[in-house]
């Protein structure tokens, strides 16, 4: 088992290519999470050396410093496993990072997203966020409430 780094900064993660959905959920929860799509174990170990907690399905990396081997198969079960095994508190700052590229989101005005979101969204929402890297636009919809409920359940119903 990997020990949580001490200090006031929240942990950051690097997920291997088999944990893309886990990476997305961690980003939605506000954790800085790289998703390494290639199959290079040296990149994974390099991420651990840089201070990230590496999350992998590769059993051969078990016992390496900074590496957590994720055993569960389903994404939400993986989230529960990571939250429980690392004693994570959260969600940190949910919905503050791009779920695709991990960049912190910036607030955007309705005028700034005009033409980028459906007209009915522009007419019914007044708060938006945008990824400065990929340009994806986010707004509060019903999916946000469901995702927040899922996150709260993950942190409330930790595995023993």
mmCIF file of C-alpha atoms in Angstrom:
data_model
loop_
_atom_site.group_PDB
_atom_site.id
_atom_site.type_symbol
_atom_site.label_atom_id
_atom_site.label_comp_id
_atom_site.label_asym_id
_atom_site.label_seq_id
_atom_site.Cartn_x
_atom_site.Cartn_y
_atom_site.Cartn_z
ATOM 1 C CA UNK A 1 0.000 0.000 0.000
ATOM 2 C CA UNK A 2 1.154 3.515 -0.799
ATOM 3 C CA UNK A 3 1.268 6.036 2.019
ATOM 4 C CA UNK A 4 -0.326 9.438 1.565
ATOM 5 C CA UNK A 5 2.177 12.279 1.337
ATOM 6 C CA UNK A 6 2.120 14.496 4.381
ATOM 7 C CA UNK A 7 1.492 18.216 4.165
ATOM 8 C CA UNK A 8 -1.261 20.649 3.279
ATOM 9 C CA UNK A 9 -1.266 19.997 -0.478
ATOM 10 C CA UNK A 10 -3.778 17.515 -1.839
ATOM 11 C CA UNK A 11 -2.325 14.480 -3.567
ATOM 12 C CA UNK A 12 -1.923 14.367 -7.318
ATOM 13 C CA UNK A 13 -2.239 11.205 -9.355
ATOM 14 C CA UNK A 14 -1.113 9.492 -12.543
ATOM 15 C CA UNK A 15 -3.370 6.751 -13.900
ATOM 16 C CA UNK A 16 -2.170 4.135 -16.346
ATOM 17 C CA UNK A 17 -3.918 3.416 -19.624
ATOM 18 C CA UNK A 18 -6.266 0.903 -17.992
ATOM 19 C CA UNK A 19 -7.757 3.472 -15.605
ATOM 20 C CA UNK A 20 -9.182 6.185 -17.847
ATOM 21 C CA UNK A 21 -12.597 6.302 -16.172
ATOM 22 C CA UNK A 22 -10.963 6.439 -12.738
ATOM 23 C CA UNK A 23 -8.826 9.361 -13.953
ATOM 24 C CA UNK A 24 -11.963 11.175 -15.117
ATOM 25 C CA UNK A 25 -13.711 10.699 -11.765
ATOM 26 C CA UNK A 26 -10.663 11.903 -9.832
ATOM 27 C CA UNK A 27 -10.540 15.013 -12.045
ATOM 28 C CA UNK A 28 -14.254 15.625 -11.488
ATOM 29 C CA UNK A 29 -13.552 15.449 -7.751
ATOM 30 C CA UNK A 30 -10.888 18.145 -8.124
ATOM 31 C CA UNK A 31 -7.737 16.024 -7.963
ATOM 32 C CA UNK A 32 -4.874 16.810 -10.333
ATOM 33 C CA UNK A 33 -4.767 13.568 -12.328
ATOM 34 C CA UNK A 34 -2.652 12.682 -15.346
ATOM 35 C CA UNK A 35 -3.888 9.951 -17.625
ATOM 36 C CA UNK A 36 -0.976 8.146 -19.260
ATOM 37 C CA UNK A 37 -2.371 6.497 -22.376
ATOM 38 C CA UNK A 38 0.814 4.748 -23.413
ATOM 39 C CA UNK A 39 2.077 1.488 -21.973
ATOM 40 C CA UNK A 40 5.445 2.728 -20.722
ATOM 41 C CA UNK A 41 6.114 1.600 -17.122
ATOM 42 C CA UNK A 42 9.053 4.024 -16.981
ATOM 43 C CA UNK A 43 6.662 6.970 -17.428
ATOM 44 C CA UNK A 44 4.540 5.613 -14.593
ATOM 45 C CA UNK A 45 7.532 5.319 -12.303
ATOM 46 C CA UNK A 46 8.721 8.773 -13.409
ATOM 47 C CA UNK A 47 5.350 10.172 -12.345
ATOM 48 C CA UNK A 48 5.855 8.569 -8.930
ATOM 49 C CA UNK A 49 9.317 10.125 -8.654
ATOM 50 C CA UNK A 50 7.804 13.528 -9.424
ATOM 51 C CA UNK A 51 5.513 13.180 -6.385
ATOM 52 C CA UNK A 52 2.379 11.826 -8.007
ATOM 53 C CA UNK A 53 0.672 8.742 -6.662
ATOM 54 C CA UNK A 54 0.603 6.241 -9.498
ATOM 55 C CA UNK A 55 -2.588 4.252 -9.897
ATOM 56 C CA UNK A 56 -2.177 1.164 -12.027
ATOM 57 C CA UNK A 57 -3.596 -2.253 -12.785
ATOM 58 C CA UNK A 58 -0.065 -3.652 -13.310
ATOM 59 C CA UNK A 59 0.521 -6.135 -10.517
ATOM 60 C CA UNK A 60 4.230 -6.245 -11.387
ATOM 61 C CA UNK A 61 4.551 -2.706 -9.957
ATOM 62 C CA UNK A 62 3.090 -3.674 -6.564
ATOM 63 C CA UNK A 63 5.339 -2.617 -3.700
ATOM 64 C CA UNK A 64 7.090 0.170 -5.589
ATOM 65 C CA UNK A 65 7.206 3.504 -3.757
ATOM 66 C CA UNK A 66 4.374 5.807 -4.763
ATOM 67 C CA UNK A 67 2.437 3.097 -6.611
ATOM 68 C CA UNK A 68 -1.033 1.771 -5.821
ATOM 69 C CA UNK A 69 -2.268 -1.284 -7.686
ATOM 70 C CA UNK A 70 -6.016 -0.942 -8.227
ATOM 71 C CA UNK A 71 -7.758 -4.295 -7.949
ATOM 72 C CA UNK A 72 -11.377 -3.445 -8.727
ATOM 73 C CA UNK A 73 -12.801 -3.599 -12.247
ATOM 74 C CA UNK A 74 -15.691 -1.095 -12.307
ATOM 75 C CA UNK A 75 -14.862 2.630 -12.304
ATOM 76 C CA UNK A 76 -16.889 3.598 -9.221
ATOM 77 C CA UNK A 77 -15.563 0.604 -7.322
ATOM 78 C CA UNK A 78 -12.061 1.780 -8.271
ATOM 79 C CA UNK A 79 -12.863 5.255 -6.942
ATOM 80 C CA UNK A 80 -14.073 3.748 -3.664
ATOM 81 C CA UNK A 81 -10.955 1.582 -3.464
ATOM 82 C CA UNK A 82 -8.605 4.551 -3.968
ATOM 83 C CA UNK A 83 -10.522 6.801 -1.564
ATOM 84 C CA UNK A 84 -10.503 4.108 1.124
ATOM 85 C CA UNK A 85 -6.973 2.823 0.693
ATOM 86 C CA UNK A 86 -5.442 6.313 0.654
ATOM 87 C CA UNK A 87 -7.784 7.860 3.218
ATOM 88 C CA UNK A 88 -8.722 10.665 0.835
ATOM 89 C CA UNK A 89 -10.897 13.506 2.017
ATOM 90 C CA UNK A 90 -13.097 15.228 -0.463
ATOM 91 C CA UNK A 91 -14.242 15.917 -2.934
ATOM 92 C CA UNK A 92 -11.727 18.765 -2.907
ATOM 93 C CA UNK A 93 -13.043 21.324 -5.323
ATOM 94 C CA UNK A 94 -15.431 19.292 -7.418
ATOM 95 C CA UNK A 95 -15.882 20.273 -11.049
ATOM 96 C CA UNK A 96 -12.876 22.607 -11.024
ATOM 97 C CA UNK A 97 -10.810 20.671 -13.609
ATOM 98 C CA UNK A 98 -11.405 19.674 -17.199
ATOM 99 C CA UNK A 99 -12.494 16.052 -17.242
ATOM 100 C CA UNK A 100 -10.690 15.565 -20.565
ATOM 101 C CA UNK A 101 -7.321 17.258 -20.159
ATOM 102 C CA UNK A 102 -7.001 17.964 -16.416
ATOM 103 C CA UNK A 103 -6.510 21.739 -16.710
ATOM 104 C CA UNK A 104 -8.062 23.961 -14.039
ATOM 105 C CA UNK A 105 -11.232 25.546 -15.406
ATOM 106 C CA UNK A 106 -11.739 29.295 -15.680
ATOM 107 C CA UNK A 107 -15.037 31.109 -15.260
ATOM 108 C CA UNK A 108 -16.622 32.317 -18.458
ATOM 109 C CA UNK A 109 -19.433 34.747 -19.196
ATOM 110 C CA UNK A 110 -22.524 33.804 -21.184
ATOM 111 C CA UNK A 111 -21.294 36.120 -23.913
ATOM 112 C CA UNK A 112 -17.973 34.307 -23.959
ATOM 113 C CA UNK A 113 -19.622 30.956 -24.680
ATOM 114 C CA UNK A 114 -22.239 32.191 -27.121
ATOM 115 C CA UNK A 115 -22.121 29.941 -30.152
ATOM 116 C CA UNK A 116 -20.315 27.239 -28.185
ATOM 117 C CA UNK A 117 -23.287 25.917 -26.224
ATOM 118 C CA UNK A 118 -26.859 25.152 -27.297
ATOM 119 C CA UNK A 119 -29.177 28.180 -27.356
ATOM 120 C CA UNK A 120 -31.476 26.729 -24.688
ATOM 121 C CA UNK A 121 -28.482 26.338 -22.354
ATOM 122 C CA UNK A 122 -27.406 29.916 -22.971
ATOM 123 C CA UNK A 123 -30.970 31.088 -22.251
ATOM 124 C CA UNK A 124 -31.346 29.092 -19.012
ATOM 125 C CA UNK A 125 -27.873 29.212 -17.435
ATOM 126 C CA UNK A 126 -25.819 32.162 -16.303
ATOM 127 C CA UNK A 127 -22.622 30.488 -15.035
ATOM 128 C CA UNK A 128 -20.122 28.709 -17.226
ATOM 129 C CA UNK A 129 -16.586 27.406 -16.993
ATOM 130 C CA UNK A 130 -14.171 26.775 -19.820
ATOM 131 C CA UNK A 131 -10.994 24.781 -20.211
ATOM 132 C CA UNK A 132 -8.172 27.087 -21.301
ATOM 133 C CA UNK A 133 -6.426 24.158 -22.998
ATOM 134 C CA UNK A 134 -9.040 22.268 -25.018
ATOM 135 C CA UNK A 135 -11.823 24.887 -24.986
ATOM 136 C CA UNK A 136 -14.511 22.574 -23.623
ATOM 137 C CA UNK A 137 -17.360 24.477 -21.947
ATOM 138 C CA UNK A 138 -19.048 23.313 -18.731
ATOM 139 C CA UNK A 139 -22.279 24.397 -17.048
ATOM 140 C CA UNK A 140 -24.483 23.141 -14.255
ATOM 141 C CA UNK A 141 -27.004 20.634 -15.506
ATOM 142 C CA UNK A 142 -28.866 17.718 -13.987
ATOM 143 C CA UNK A 143 -25.862 15.460 -14.576
ATOM 144 C CA UNK A 144 -23.904 17.610 -12.117
ATOM 145 C CA UNK A 145 -26.320 16.854 -9.277
ATOM 146 C CA UNK A 146 -26.121 13.116 -10.003
ATOM 147 C CA UNK A 147 -22.322 13.198 -10.127
ATOM 148 C CA UNK A 148 -22.143 15.202 -6.880
ATOM 149 C CA UNK A 149 -24.435 12.668 -5.211
ATOM 150 C CA UNK A 150 -22.210 9.837 -6.407
ATOM 151 C CA UNK A 151 -19.115 11.589 -5.046
ATOM 152 C CA UNK A 152 -20.734 12.228 -1.680
ATOM 153 C CA UNK A 153 -21.743 8.558 -1.465
ATOM 154 C CA UNK A 154 -18.182 7.450 -2.265
ATOM 155 C CA UNK A 155 -16.723 9.502 0.574
ATOM 156 C CA UNK A 156 -19.556 8.682 2.990
ATOM 157 C CA UNK A 157 -19.633 4.921 2.368
ATOM 158 C CA UNK A 158 -15.944 4.097 2.469
ATOM 159 C CA UNK A 159 -14.816 0.518 2.406
ATOM 160 C CA UNK A 160 -13.423 -0.774 5.693
#
